[in-house]
Structure formats: structure tokens, C-alpha cells
mmCIF file of C-alpha atoms in Angstrom:
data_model
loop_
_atom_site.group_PDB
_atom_site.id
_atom_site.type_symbol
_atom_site.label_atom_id
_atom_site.label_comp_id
_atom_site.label_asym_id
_atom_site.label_seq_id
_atom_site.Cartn_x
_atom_site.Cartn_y
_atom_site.Cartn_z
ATOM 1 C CA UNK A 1 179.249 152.181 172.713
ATOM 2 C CA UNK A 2 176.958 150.338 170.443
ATOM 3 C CA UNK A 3 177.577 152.949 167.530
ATOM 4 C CA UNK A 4 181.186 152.935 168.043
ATOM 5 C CA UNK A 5 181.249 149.530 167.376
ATOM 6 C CA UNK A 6 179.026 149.710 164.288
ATOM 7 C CA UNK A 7 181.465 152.332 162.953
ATOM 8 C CA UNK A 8 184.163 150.061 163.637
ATOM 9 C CA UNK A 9 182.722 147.202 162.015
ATOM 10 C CA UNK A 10 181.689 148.832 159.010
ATOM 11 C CA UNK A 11 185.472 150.318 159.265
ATOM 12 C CA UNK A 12 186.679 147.463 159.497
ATOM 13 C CA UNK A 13 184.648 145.383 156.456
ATOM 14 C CA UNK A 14 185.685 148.718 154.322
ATOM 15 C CA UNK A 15 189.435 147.912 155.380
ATOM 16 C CA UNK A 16 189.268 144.308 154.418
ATOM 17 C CA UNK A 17 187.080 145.380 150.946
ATOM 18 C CA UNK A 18 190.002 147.998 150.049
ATOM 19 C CA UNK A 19 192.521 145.400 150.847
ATOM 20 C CA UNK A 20 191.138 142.755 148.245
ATOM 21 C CA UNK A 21 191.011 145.125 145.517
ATOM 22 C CA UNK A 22 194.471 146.650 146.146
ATOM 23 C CA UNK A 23 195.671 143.016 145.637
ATOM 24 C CA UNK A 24 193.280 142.666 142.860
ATOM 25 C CA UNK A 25 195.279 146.042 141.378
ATOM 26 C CA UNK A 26 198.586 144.887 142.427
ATOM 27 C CA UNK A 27 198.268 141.638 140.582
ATOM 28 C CA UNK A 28 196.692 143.012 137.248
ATOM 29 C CA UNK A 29 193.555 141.021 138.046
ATOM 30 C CA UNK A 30 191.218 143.906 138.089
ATOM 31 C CA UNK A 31 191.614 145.351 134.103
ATOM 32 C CA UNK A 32 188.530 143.760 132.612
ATOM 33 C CA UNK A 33 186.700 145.669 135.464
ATOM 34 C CA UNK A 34 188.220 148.947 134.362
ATOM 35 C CA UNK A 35 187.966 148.761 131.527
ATOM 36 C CA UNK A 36 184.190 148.025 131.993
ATOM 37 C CA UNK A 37 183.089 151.011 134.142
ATOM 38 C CA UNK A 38 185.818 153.732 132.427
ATOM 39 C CA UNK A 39 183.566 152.528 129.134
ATOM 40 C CA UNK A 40 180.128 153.182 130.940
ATOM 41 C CA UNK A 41 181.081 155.913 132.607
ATOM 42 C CA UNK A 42 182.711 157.921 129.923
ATOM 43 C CA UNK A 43 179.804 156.598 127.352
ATOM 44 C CA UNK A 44 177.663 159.265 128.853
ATOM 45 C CA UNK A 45 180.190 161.649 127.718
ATOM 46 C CA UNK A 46 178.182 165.178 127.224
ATOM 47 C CA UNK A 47 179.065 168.826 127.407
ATOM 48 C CA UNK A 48 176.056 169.533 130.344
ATOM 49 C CA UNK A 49 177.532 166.057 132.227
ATOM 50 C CA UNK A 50 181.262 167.287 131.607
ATOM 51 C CA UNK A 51 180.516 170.817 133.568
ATOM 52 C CA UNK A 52 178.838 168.714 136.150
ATOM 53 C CA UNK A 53 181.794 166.157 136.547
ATOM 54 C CA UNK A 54 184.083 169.202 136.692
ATOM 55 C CA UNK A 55 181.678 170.577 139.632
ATOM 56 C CA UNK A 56 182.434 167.432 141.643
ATOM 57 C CA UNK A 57 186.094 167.020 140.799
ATOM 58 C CA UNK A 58 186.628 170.709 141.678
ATOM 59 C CA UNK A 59 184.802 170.286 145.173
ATOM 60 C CA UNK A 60 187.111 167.454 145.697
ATOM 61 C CA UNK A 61 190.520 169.585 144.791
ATOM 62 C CA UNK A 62 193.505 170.313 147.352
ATOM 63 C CA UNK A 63 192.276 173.908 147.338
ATOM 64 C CA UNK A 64 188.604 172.835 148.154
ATOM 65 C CA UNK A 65 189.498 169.888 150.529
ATOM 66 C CA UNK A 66 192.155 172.351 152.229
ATOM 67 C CA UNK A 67 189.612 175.099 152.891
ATOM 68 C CA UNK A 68 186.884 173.312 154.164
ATOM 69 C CA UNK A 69 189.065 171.717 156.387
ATOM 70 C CA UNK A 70 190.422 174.866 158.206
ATOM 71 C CA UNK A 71 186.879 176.264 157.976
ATOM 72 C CA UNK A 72 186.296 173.101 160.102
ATOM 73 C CA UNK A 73 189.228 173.437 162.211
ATOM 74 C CA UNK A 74 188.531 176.722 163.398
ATOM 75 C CA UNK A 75 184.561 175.900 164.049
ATOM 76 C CA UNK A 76 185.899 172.845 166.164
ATOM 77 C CA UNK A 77 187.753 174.752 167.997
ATOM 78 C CA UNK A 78 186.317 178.074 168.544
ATOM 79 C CA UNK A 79 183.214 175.527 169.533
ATOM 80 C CA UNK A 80 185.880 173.870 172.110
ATOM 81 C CA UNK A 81 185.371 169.990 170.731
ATOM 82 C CA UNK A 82 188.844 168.867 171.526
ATOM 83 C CA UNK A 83 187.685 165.448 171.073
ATOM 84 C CA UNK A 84 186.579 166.188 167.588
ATOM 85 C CA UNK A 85 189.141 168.203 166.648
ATOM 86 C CA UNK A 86 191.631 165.559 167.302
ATOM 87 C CA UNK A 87 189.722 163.143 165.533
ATOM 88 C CA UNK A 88 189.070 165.313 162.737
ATOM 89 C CA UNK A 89 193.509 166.669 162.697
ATOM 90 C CA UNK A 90 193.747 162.079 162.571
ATOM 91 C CA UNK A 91 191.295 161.408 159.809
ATOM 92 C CA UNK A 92 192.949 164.353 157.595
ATOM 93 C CA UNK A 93 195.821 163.602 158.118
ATOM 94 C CA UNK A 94 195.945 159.731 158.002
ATOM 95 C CA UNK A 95 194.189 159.573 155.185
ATOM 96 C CA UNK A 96 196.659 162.006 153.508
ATOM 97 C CA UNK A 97 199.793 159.819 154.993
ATOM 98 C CA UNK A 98 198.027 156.524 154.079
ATOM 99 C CA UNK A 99 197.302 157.594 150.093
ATOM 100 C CA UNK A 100 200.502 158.594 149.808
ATOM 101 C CA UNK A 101 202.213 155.282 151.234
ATOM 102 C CA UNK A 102 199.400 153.087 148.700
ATOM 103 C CA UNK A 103 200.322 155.800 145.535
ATOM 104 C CA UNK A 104 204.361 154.861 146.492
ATOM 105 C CA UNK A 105 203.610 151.087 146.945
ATOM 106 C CA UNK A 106 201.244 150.507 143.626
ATOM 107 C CA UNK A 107 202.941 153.398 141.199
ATOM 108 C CA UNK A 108 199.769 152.773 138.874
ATOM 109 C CA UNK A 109 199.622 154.738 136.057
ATOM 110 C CA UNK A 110 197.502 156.891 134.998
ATOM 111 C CA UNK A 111 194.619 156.277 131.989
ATOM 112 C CA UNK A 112 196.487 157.953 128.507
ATOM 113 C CA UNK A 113 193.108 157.358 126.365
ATOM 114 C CA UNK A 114 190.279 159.952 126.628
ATOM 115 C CA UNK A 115 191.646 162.417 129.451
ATOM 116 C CA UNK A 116 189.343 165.582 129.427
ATOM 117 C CA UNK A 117 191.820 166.466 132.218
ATOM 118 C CA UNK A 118 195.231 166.190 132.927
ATOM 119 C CA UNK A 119 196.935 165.566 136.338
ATOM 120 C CA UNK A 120 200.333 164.209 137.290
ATOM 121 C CA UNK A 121 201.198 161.617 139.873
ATOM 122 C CA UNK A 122 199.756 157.848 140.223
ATOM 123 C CA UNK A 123 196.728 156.896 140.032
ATOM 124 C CA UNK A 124 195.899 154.692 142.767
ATOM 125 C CA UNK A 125 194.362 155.088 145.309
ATOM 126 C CA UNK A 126 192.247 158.595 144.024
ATOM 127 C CA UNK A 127 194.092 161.166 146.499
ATOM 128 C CA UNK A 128 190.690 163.273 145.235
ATOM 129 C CA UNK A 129 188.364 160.320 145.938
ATOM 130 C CA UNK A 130 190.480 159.369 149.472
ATOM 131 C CA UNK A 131 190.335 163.242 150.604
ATOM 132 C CA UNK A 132 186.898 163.607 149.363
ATOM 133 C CA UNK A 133 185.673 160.447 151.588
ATOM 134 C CA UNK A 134 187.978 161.405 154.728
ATOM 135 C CA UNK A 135 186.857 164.991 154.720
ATOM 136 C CA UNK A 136 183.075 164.640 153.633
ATOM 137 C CA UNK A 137 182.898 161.393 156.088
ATOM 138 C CA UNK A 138 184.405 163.128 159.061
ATOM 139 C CA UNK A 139 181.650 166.146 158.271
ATOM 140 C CA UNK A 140 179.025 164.286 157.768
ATOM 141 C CA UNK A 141 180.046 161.672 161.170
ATOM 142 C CA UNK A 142 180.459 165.270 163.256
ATOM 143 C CA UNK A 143 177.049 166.717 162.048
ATOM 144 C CA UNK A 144 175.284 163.333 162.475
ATOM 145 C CA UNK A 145 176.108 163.091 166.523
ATOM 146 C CA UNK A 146 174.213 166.557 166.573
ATOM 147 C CA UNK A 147 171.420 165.942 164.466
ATOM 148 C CA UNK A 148 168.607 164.230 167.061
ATOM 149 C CA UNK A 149 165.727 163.547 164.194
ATOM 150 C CA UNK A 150 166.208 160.371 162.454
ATOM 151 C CA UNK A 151 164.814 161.660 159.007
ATOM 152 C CA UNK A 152 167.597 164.575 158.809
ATOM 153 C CA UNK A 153 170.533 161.946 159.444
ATOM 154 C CA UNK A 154 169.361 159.872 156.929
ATOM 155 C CA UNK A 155 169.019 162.313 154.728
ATOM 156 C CA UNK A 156 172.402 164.111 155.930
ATOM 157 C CA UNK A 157 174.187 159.923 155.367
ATOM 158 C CA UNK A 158 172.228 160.266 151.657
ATOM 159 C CA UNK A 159 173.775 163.611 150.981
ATOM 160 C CA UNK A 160 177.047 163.374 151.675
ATOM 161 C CA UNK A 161 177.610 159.686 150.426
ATOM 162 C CA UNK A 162 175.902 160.773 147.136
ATOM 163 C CA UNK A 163 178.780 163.809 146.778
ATOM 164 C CA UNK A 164 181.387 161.203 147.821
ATOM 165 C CA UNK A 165 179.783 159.054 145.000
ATOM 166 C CA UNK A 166 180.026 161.699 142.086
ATOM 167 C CA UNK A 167 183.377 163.025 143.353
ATOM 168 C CA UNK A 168 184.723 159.560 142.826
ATOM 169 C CA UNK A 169 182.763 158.681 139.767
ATOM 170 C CA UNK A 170 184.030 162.452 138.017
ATOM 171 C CA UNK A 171 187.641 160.918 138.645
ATOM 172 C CA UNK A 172 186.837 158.234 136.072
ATOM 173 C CA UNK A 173 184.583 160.314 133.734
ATOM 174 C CA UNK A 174 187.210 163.260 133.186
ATOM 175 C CA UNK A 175 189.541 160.183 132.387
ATOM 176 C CA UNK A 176 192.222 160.130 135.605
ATOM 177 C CA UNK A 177 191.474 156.847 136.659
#
């Protein structure tokens, strides 16, 4: 019970952190702070970097997201987790039904200046970034409750939030957000 309610709370301060910067967005207030990390970020601009930002936008793609996610499906339940399965089936597709409510609600555009690639639709919230954190959160929450040494879950937690990290970051240094 006492992790459940740490994973709510830290849910729920998440929720509340996401809220204030989709008012932020919605009211324009938030430009100098784009403009700030988009200038950082794509200041480190370099052909090695630019493969490597592909890397993590590419493991964050429908195709990648969608695969890994039936991969998952199928362990959870040839393995017979019903609980996680469900749980897993409501985090995918929440998250899917809840970015595109926010993209319909904000209609932010997309960055036009220094796109190394192109995509189409809004640009907030990140459907790559959103997917990215439901599915690689999910995976990392599953493995975590199976993993009984404390040194491999931390280093599991380290993993995956570093991925979610430089998925999200590649967003802004290919120039989509």
C-alpha cells in the first residue's frame, strides 16, 4: 500500500506540474523559456549528436512504441498478469486518448526555424515524448515489482528515465518542438 501511494503522489505532483505549464503554454507565458532551451539544445548541433538524437527519436516512433507494446502484450499475457495487462491496455491507451484531447485543446504549432526533421500535426504535448514516458514508465514500473535487489531497480529507474530524457530532449534538438 505504501508504494501505491508514493506512485500516486508523485502522480499526482506530475499532474499538477503538467497542469501549470499547459496554462503557462496556453497563455503565451512560457516563450522566453523556449526559446532558451531550443537555443541550448540545438547549440550542440553536430553530425555524431544528430545520428544519436535520431536514435532516440526513432525508439520513440509509432512503429517502435507500437511494437514494443504488443511484444509486451503478448509476454503479459502468455505470463497470465491480468492485472498488468489491464494496467498496461489503460496506460497505452490513456495516454494516447489524453495527448490527443491536449494536441486538440492547445493547436500549438510547430517550430518553422531549424527543423532537421519534419512532422505534421501540433506540437503540444510531444505524442513521441507522452508515448515514450507511458510505454517506457509502464516497462520500467512492471520490471521494477520483479526486480528484489535494490541496486538493479535503481539502476533499472536510472535507465529508463535517462531514455525517456533523450527521447524528449531529441524532440527539441531535431527542431519539432
Amino acid at each position: 500500500k505504501f508504494v501505491f501511494m508514493r506512485a500516486f503522489l508523485l502522480s499526482l505532483i506530475c499532474a499538477v506540474g503538467f497542469a501549470f505549464i499547459a496554462i503557462w503554454i496556453g497563455e503565451n507565458h512560457i516563450t522566453k523559456f523556449d526559446s532558451t532551451i531550443i537555443t541550448a539544445v540545438q547549440g550542440m548541433e553536430s553530425i555524431q549528436l544528430t545520428s544519436v538524437m535520431k536514435f532516440f527519436t526513432s525508439i520513440g516512433s509509432v512503429i517502435s512504441v507500437t511494437v514494443i507494446a504488443i511484444v509486451i502484450l503478448i509476454l503479459l499475457a502468455s505470463l497470465h498478469y491480468r492485472r498488468e495487462l489491464l494496467f498496461f491496455i489503460g496506460v497505452i491507451v490513456g495516454s494516447g486518448l489524453l495527448n490527443m484531447t491536449l494536441k486538440a485543446v492547445f493547436h500549438r504549432a510547430r517550430p518553422t526555424l531549424h527543423c532537421i526533421i519534419e512532422e505534421k500535426g501540433y506540437s503540444f504535448p510531444s505524442g513521441h515524448s507522452m508515448a515514450a514516458f507511458s510505454l517506457y514508465g509502464i516497462l520500467i514500473f512492471l520490471l521494477w515489482k520483479h526486480i528484489p535487489v535494490k541496486f538493479f531497480r535503481i539502476t533499472l529507474i536510472a535507465a529508463g528515465s535517462f531514455i525517456i530524457l533523450a527521447i524528449g530532449i531529441s524532440r527539441i534538438y531535431l527542431g519539432v518542438h
